[in-house]
Amino acid sequence: MPDEPRLITPLPTEPFVYDYPGAHDAVTYELENRIADPDGRIEALMEAHAPMRGRVVADIGAGGGFHAVRYAERAAHVFAVEPSAKMLAQLHRRIAGESEAIRPRVSVMAAGAEAIPLADGSVDIVHSRFAYFFGPEREQVRSCEPGIREALRILRPGGHFFIVDNDLREGDFAALLREFGYAAEPGLADRIDAFWAGRGFAAETVMSEWRAPSRGALERVVRMEFGDAAEAAMTRVAGHRIGYRYRIYHRAR
Ligand SMILES: C[S@@+](CC[C@H](N)C(=O)[O-])C[C@H]1O[C@@H](n2cnc3c(N)ncnc32)[C@H](O)[C@@H]1O
């Protein structure tokens, strides 16, 4: 007798997975990470608060692993936590192409922010960059509190938690997000700041840019991020750079 068909019902505890377009276009996603913050100002700010050398780092929502392998150049170990199958494929491909020195220092964890298979107090630094599964916008879909609690649980006392986000107030990129992206809602920047402040996070702004090798390359990245609005968005951009301010929320455990 044939097996009964098995019904797979999503469990309420399954992570809410934000489906980032970079999961479906690895080449443009890589280009975006290469042109973003080319002078490494975000890393400089994180280093000033919590130097990574010799430390254990968890990158939550690690995507294709661009940052995880960079951090492994100085961290003792990096846990790249990522739930999306397509992103995990990119992540494994990247690590396989890394040197003997880096490969053993990065572990991939197929998990969402809400349930990370790491022991309490086992990491020194949590990094989460463009983690749109965190923050008040996400609250409308599924609470992100379990993910925040989980990040704090895996941190050792005194360890640091960094959230890298967009500044929605000033700069060329913020203007694009307000006109063509998700930031049209009045007061959203204040609401996001208040959300993180209420959970003990300080906020700092990093003034940086996207610096592409050509206008065509910039346009490709803008298309991935803004979809149908990309053509109109590009009319606001001169040349191959866009001023970009990042909002970094951070706290110690
Ligand atoms: C905008 S991408 C940023 C990726 C990476 N941090 C970077 O800067 O290149 C957001 C990532 O979060 C992942 N993600 C979505 N939902 C998640 C969740 N519930 N827990 C952890 N990661 C999640 C997505 O699959 C995607 O890889």
Short mmCIF file of N, CA and C in Angstrom, two decimals, residues 49-50 124-126 151-152 155-162 199-202 249-253:
data_model
loop_
_atom_site.label_atom_id
_atom_site.label_comp_id
_atom_site.label_asym_id
_atom_site.label_seq_id
_atom_site.Cartn_x
_atom_site.Cartn_y
_atom_site.Cartn_z
N HIS A 49 34.11 49.99 19.65
CA HIS A 49 33.34 49.55 20.83
C HIS A 49 33.75 48.14 21.27
N ALA A 50 34.05 47.28 20.31
CA ALA A 50 34.31 45.87 20.62
C ALA A 50 35.26 45.27 19.59
N ASP A 124 31.06 36.59 21.89
CA ASP A 124 31.48 37.92 22.38
C ASP A 124 30.77 39.04 21.65
N ILE A 125 30.48 38.82 20.36
CA ILE A 125 29.91 39.89 19.54
C ILE A 125 28.80 39.31 18.67
N VAL A 126 27.63 39.96 18.68
CA VAL A 126 26.58 39.63 17.71
C VAL A 126 26.50 40.78 16.72
N ALA A 151 19.48 36.71 20.74
CA ALA A 151 20.80 37.31 20.52
C ALA A 151 21.44 37.66 21.87
N LEU A 152 20.64 38.18 22.79
CA LEU A 152 21.19 38.54 24.11
C LEU A 152 21.54 37.29 24.91
N LEU A 155 24.96 35.94 23.90
CA LEU A 155 26.07 36.85 24.23
C LEU A 155 26.56 36.60 25.65
N ARG A 156 27.86 36.67 25.84
CA ARG A 156 28.38 36.61 27.21
C ARG A 156 28.13 37.97 27.88
N PRO A 157 28.05 38.00 29.22
CA PRO A 157 27.91 39.30 29.89
C PRO A 157 29.05 40.22 29.46
N GLY A 158 28.72 41.43 29.10
CA GLY A 158 29.74 42.37 28.62
C GLY A 158 29.94 42.31 27.11
N GLY A 159 29.37 41.29 26.47
CA GLY A 159 29.49 41.17 25.00
C GLY A 159 28.66 42.24 24.31
N HIS A 160 28.93 42.46 23.03
CA HIS A 160 28.27 43.55 22.28
C HIS A 160 27.34 43.04 21.19
N PHE A 161 26.24 43.75 21.03
CA PHE A 161 25.23 43.43 20.01
C PHE A 161 25.13 44.64 19.08
N PHE A 162 25.41 44.44 17.78
CA PHE A 162 25.35 45.52 16.80
C PHE A 162 24.27 45.22 15.75
N ARG A 199 14.95 49.22 24.20
CA ARG A 199 15.57 47.93 24.49
C ARG A 199 17.05 48.08 24.88
N GLY A 200 17.40 49.32 25.25
CA GLY A 200 18.74 49.56 25.80
C GLY A 200 19.84 49.81 24.77
N PHE A 201 19.46 50.10 23.52
CA PHE A 201 20.47 50.32 22.47
C PHE A 201 20.79 51.80 22.32
N ALA A 202 22.05 52.11 22.16
CA ALA A 202 22.48 53.46 21.76
C ALA A 202 22.44 53.50 20.23
N TYR A 249 22.74 50.57 15.76
CA TYR A 249 22.18 50.43 17.11
C TYR A 249 23.06 49.41 17.83
N HIS A 250 23.48 49.75 19.03
CA HIS A 250 24.35 48.79 19.72
C HIS A 250 24.20 48.87 21.22
N ARG A 251 24.44 47.75 21.85
CA ARG A 251 24.39 47.70 23.32
C ARG A 251 25.27 46.56 23.81
N ALA A 252 25.69 46.69 25.06
CA ALA A 252 26.40 45.59 25.70
C ALA A 252 25.36 44.75 26.44
N ARG A 253 25.71 43.47 26.65
CA ARG A 253 24.77 42.65 27.43
C ARG A 253 25.00 42.87 28.91
#
